[in-house]
């Protein structure tokens, strides 16, 4: 699952795990280990740009696929589907969606709605944090041609391989509308 900050990726992932998989799946973020590491040293809430810097510093020392390899090791013995809500880099998309066959989903949210959610959830944000490469690497998908699927707003990106299987859920409005789009997506990917 890809998107930018404040789009509702975790909300979408929770719905996929709990409702669509009936609780028979696991949500695990690439960034969860970054949060855990930061919390060991922090005495207060760690700001987004510090988490971004920590993650990127570890990548620069141990390799660009460090967090991918760690997540793969941590989840290698899973016997249920894995839902990854924070695929933010093309490298991560390639590893999980192209090489391993995960079903890609992009969660679109208008920037105004995303910023309001960040204010509510995090007590604010820095615009510069939202403009960093890690937040923007997959957002090019929003500008691509999309075909609407069904009546609930679900779209599919019209691009050649390896982006031809990406569905887009618009999470800018009411949550029940997002859930209807996810239900449509679920039905489509399970027909294949």
GROMACS .gro file of C-alpha atoms in nm:
model
  192
    1UNK     CA    1   0.000   0.000   0.000
    2UNK     CA    2   0.143   0.333  -0.102
    3UNK     CA    3   0.053   0.694  -0.039
    4UNK     CA    4   0.162   1.011   0.133
    5UNK     CA    5   0.143   1.116   0.497
    6UNK     CA    6  -0.205   1.150   0.644
    7UNK     CA    7  -0.379   0.957   0.368
    8UNK     CA    8  -0.526   0.691   0.595
    9UNK     CA    9  -0.305   0.398   0.501
   10UNK     CA   10  -0.333   0.241   0.845
   11UNK     CA   11  -0.711   0.282   0.849
   12UNK     CA   12  -0.731   0.113   0.510
   13UNK     CA   13  -0.490  -0.162   0.618
   14UNK     CA   14  -0.691  -0.226   0.935
   15UNK     CA   15  -1.009  -0.266   0.728
   16UNK     CA   16  -0.833  -0.508   0.493
   17UNK     CA   17  -0.705  -0.716   0.785
   18UNK     CA   18  -1.018  -0.712   1.002
   19UNK     CA   19  -1.306  -0.704   0.753
   20UNK     CA   20  -1.179  -0.835   0.421
   21UNK     CA   21  -0.950  -1.102   0.567
   22UNK     CA   22  -1.178  -1.158   0.871
   23UNK     CA   23  -0.881  -1.105   1.101
   24UNK     CA   24  -0.679  -1.374   0.923
   25UNK     CA   25  -0.399  -1.141   0.809
   26UNK     CA   26  -0.124  -0.938   0.973
   27UNK     CA   27  -0.046  -0.569   0.929
   28UNK     CA   28   0.323  -0.491   0.963
   29UNK     CA   29   0.487  -0.165   0.862
   30UNK     CA   30   0.829  -0.120   0.710
   31UNK     CA   31   0.865   0.177   0.946
   32UNK     CA   32   0.762   0.001   1.268
   33UNK     CA   33   1.122  -0.085   1.356
   34UNK     CA   34   1.221   0.278   1.302
   35UNK     CA   35   0.954   0.386   1.551
   36UNK     CA   36   1.060   0.117   1.799
   37UNK     CA   37   1.425   0.220   1.775
   38UNK     CA   38   1.344   0.589   1.818
   39UNK     CA   39   1.122   0.519   2.119
   40UNK     CA   40   1.412   0.351   2.299
   41UNK     CA   41   1.599   0.682   2.304
   42UNK     CA   42   1.323   0.941   2.312
   43UNK     CA   43   1.175   1.099   2.620
   44UNK     CA   44   0.893   1.259   2.420
   45UNK     CA   45   0.720   1.218   2.086
   46UNK     CA   46   0.966   1.189   1.798
   47UNK     CA   47   0.896   1.429   1.512
   48UNK     CA   48   0.837   1.296   1.161
   49UNK     CA   49   1.157   1.444   1.015
   50UNK     CA   50   1.365   1.276   1.285
   51UNK     CA   51   1.203   0.940   1.207
   52UNK     CA   52   1.270   1.002   0.837
   53UNK     CA   53   1.633   1.090   0.910
   54UNK     CA   54   1.679   0.783   1.129
   55UNK     CA   55   1.538   0.552   0.864
   56UNK     CA   56   1.746   0.707   0.588
   57UNK     CA   57   2.063   0.703   0.802
   58UNK     CA   58   2.024   0.333   0.868
   59UNK     CA   59   1.974   0.279   0.494
   60UNK     CA   60   2.289   0.475   0.413
   61UNK     CA   61   2.493   0.263   0.654
   62UNK     CA   62   2.348  -0.084   0.594
   63UNK     CA   63   2.205  -0.057   0.242
   64UNK     CA   64   1.892   0.070   0.072
   65UNK     CA   65   1.707  -0.258   0.130
   66UNK     CA   66   1.776  -0.272   0.506
   67UNK     CA   67   1.417  -0.219   0.618
   68UNK     CA   68   1.289  -0.456   0.347
   69UNK     CA   69   1.526  -0.731   0.465
   70UNK     CA   70   1.431  -0.673   0.827
   71UNK     CA   71   1.058  -0.694   0.754
   72UNK     CA   72   1.114  -1.007   0.544
   73UNK     CA   73   1.303  -1.172   0.832
   74UNK     CA   74   1.042  -1.071   1.087
   75UNK     CA   75   0.754  -1.207   0.877
   76UNK     CA   76   0.914  -1.506   0.703
   77UNK     CA   77   0.721  -1.762   0.909
   78UNK     CA   78   0.378  -1.602   0.866
   79UNK     CA   79   0.107  -1.842   0.757
   80UNK     CA   80  -0.143  -1.565   0.684
   81UNK     CA   81  -0.139  -1.275   0.438
   82UNK     CA   82   0.086  -0.980   0.517
   83UNK     CA   83  -0.050  -0.627   0.473
   84UNK     CA   84   0.219  -0.357   0.445
   85UNK     CA   85   0.065  -0.009   0.481
   86UNK     CA   86   0.376   0.201   0.420
   87UNK     CA   87   0.534   0.120   0.084
   88UNK     CA   88   0.687   0.462   0.018
   89UNK     CA   89   0.975   0.391  -0.218
   90UNK     CA   90   0.993   0.247  -0.568
   91UNK     CA   91   1.244  -0.005  -0.436
   92UNK     CA   92   0.989  -0.130  -0.183
   93UNK     CA   93   0.717  -0.140  -0.448
   94UNK     CA   94   0.946  -0.343  -0.675
   95UNK     CA   95   1.035  -0.590  -0.401
   96UNK     CA   96   0.687  -0.655  -0.269
   97UNK     CA   97   0.453  -0.594  -0.561
   98UNK     CA   98   0.667  -0.694  -0.859
   99UNK     CA   99   0.898  -0.962  -0.719
  100UNK     CA  100   0.672  -1.111  -0.451
  101UNK     CA  101   0.330  -1.060  -0.607
  102UNK     CA  102   0.166  -0.845  -0.339
  103UNK     CA  103  -0.151  -0.670  -0.457
  104UNK     CA  104  -0.071  -0.297  -0.490
  105UNK     CA  105  -0.314  -0.037  -0.362
  106UNK     CA  106  -0.264   0.338  -0.362
  107UNK     CA  107  -0.457   0.542  -0.107
  108UNK     CA  108  -0.528   0.889  -0.243
  109UNK     CA  109  -0.629   1.173  -0.013
  110UNK     CA  110  -0.645   1.540  -0.102
  111UNK     CA  111  -0.365   1.739   0.057
  112UNK     CA  112  -0.608   1.951   0.262
  113UNK     CA  113  -0.772   1.642   0.413
  114UNK     CA  114  -0.434   1.477   0.475
  115UNK     CA  115  -0.302   1.787   0.652
  116UNK     CA  116  -0.615   1.809   0.868
  117UNK     CA  117  -0.566   1.444   0.966
  118UNK     CA  118  -0.201   1.505   1.051
  119UNK     CA  119  -0.307   1.796   1.272
  120UNK     CA  120  -0.566   1.580   1.448
  121UNK     CA  121  -0.345   1.272   1.481
  122UNK     CA  122  -0.003   1.424   1.542
  123UNK     CA  123  -0.088   1.768   1.674
  124UNK     CA  124   0.059   1.931   1.364
  125UNK     CA  125   0.321   1.882   1.096
  126UNK     CA  126   0.600   2.063   0.918
  127UNK     CA  127   0.539   2.128   0.551
  128UNK     CA  128   0.906   2.055   0.481
  129UNK     CA  129   0.861   1.702   0.622
  130UNK     CA  130   0.584   1.637   0.371
  131UNK     CA  131   0.804   1.754   0.084
  132UNK     CA  132   1.087   1.508   0.147
  133UNK     CA  133   1.164   1.237  -0.106
  134UNK     CA  134   1.041   0.958   0.120
  135UNK     CA  135   0.695   1.117   0.125
  136UNK     CA  136   0.683   1.193  -0.247
  137UNK     CA  137   0.847   0.903  -0.430
  138UNK     CA  138   0.521   0.724  -0.512
  139UNK     CA  139   0.295   1.029  -0.550
  140UNK     CA  140   0.357   1.045  -0.925
  141UNK     CA  141   0.085   0.779  -0.944
  142UNK     CA  142  -0.177   1.042  -0.856
  143UNK     CA  143  -0.105   1.225  -1.181
  144UNK     CA  144  -0.140   0.923  -1.409
  145UNK     CA  145  -0.446   0.841  -1.618
  146UNK     CA  146  -0.695   0.631  -1.424
  147UNK     CA  147  -0.998   0.430  -1.522
  148UNK     CA  148  -1.294   0.430  -1.284
  149UNK     CA  149  -1.408   0.083  -1.183
  150UNK     CA  150  -1.770   0.044  -1.070
  151UNK     CA  151  -1.985   0.309  -0.903
  152UNK     CA  152  -1.803   0.371  -0.574
  153UNK     CA  153  -1.498   0.563  -0.697
  154UNK     CA  154  -1.238   0.287  -0.715
  155UNK     CA  155  -0.988   0.353  -0.996
  156UNK     CA  156  -0.717   0.158  -1.172
  157UNK     CA  157  -0.404   0.327  -1.301
  158UNK     CA  158  -0.363   0.309  -1.678
  159UNK     CA  159   0.012   0.252  -1.709
  160UNK     CA  160   0.230  -0.023  -1.849
  161UNK     CA  161   0.396  -0.291  -1.637
  162UNK     CA  162   0.499  -0.284  -1.352
  163UNK     CA  163   0.232  -0.029  -1.257
  164UNK     CA  164  -0.060  -0.181  -1.448
  165UNK     CA  165  -0.212  -0.359  -1.146
  166UNK     CA  166  -0.236  -0.060  -0.912
  167UNK     CA  167  -0.581   0.028  -0.787
  168UNK     CA  168  -0.650   0.366  -0.628
  169UNK     CA  169  -0.887   0.421  -0.337
  170UNK     CA  170  -0.996   0.780  -0.278
  171UNK     CA  171  -0.997   0.832   0.099
  172UNK     CA  172  -1.073   1.205   0.092
  173UNK     CA  173  -1.436   1.172   0.193
  174UNK     CA  174  -1.654   0.966   0.422
  175UNK     CA  175  -1.504   0.644   0.554
  176UNK     CA  176  -1.800   0.433   0.442
  177UNK     CA  177  -1.728   0.539   0.082
  178UNK     CA  178  -1.366   0.431   0.123
  179UNK     CA  179  -1.485   0.096   0.259
  180UNK     CA  180  -1.716   0.046  -0.041
  181UNK     CA  181  -1.419   0.109  -0.273
  182UNK     CA  182  -1.215  -0.144  -0.076
  183UNK     CA  183  -1.496  -0.399  -0.103
  184UNK     CA  184  -1.497  -0.347  -0.481
  185UNK     CA  185  -1.117  -0.384  -0.493
  186UNK     CA  186  -1.134  -0.702  -0.286
  187UNK     CA  187  -1.390  -0.854  -0.518
  188UNK     CA  188  -1.180  -0.771  -0.826
  189UNK     CA  189  -0.848  -0.903  -0.696
  190UNK     CA  190  -1.011  -1.226  -0.581
  191UNK     CA  191  -1.163  -1.291  -0.924
  192UNK     CA  192  -0.813  -1.331  -1.070
   0.00000   0.00000   0.00000
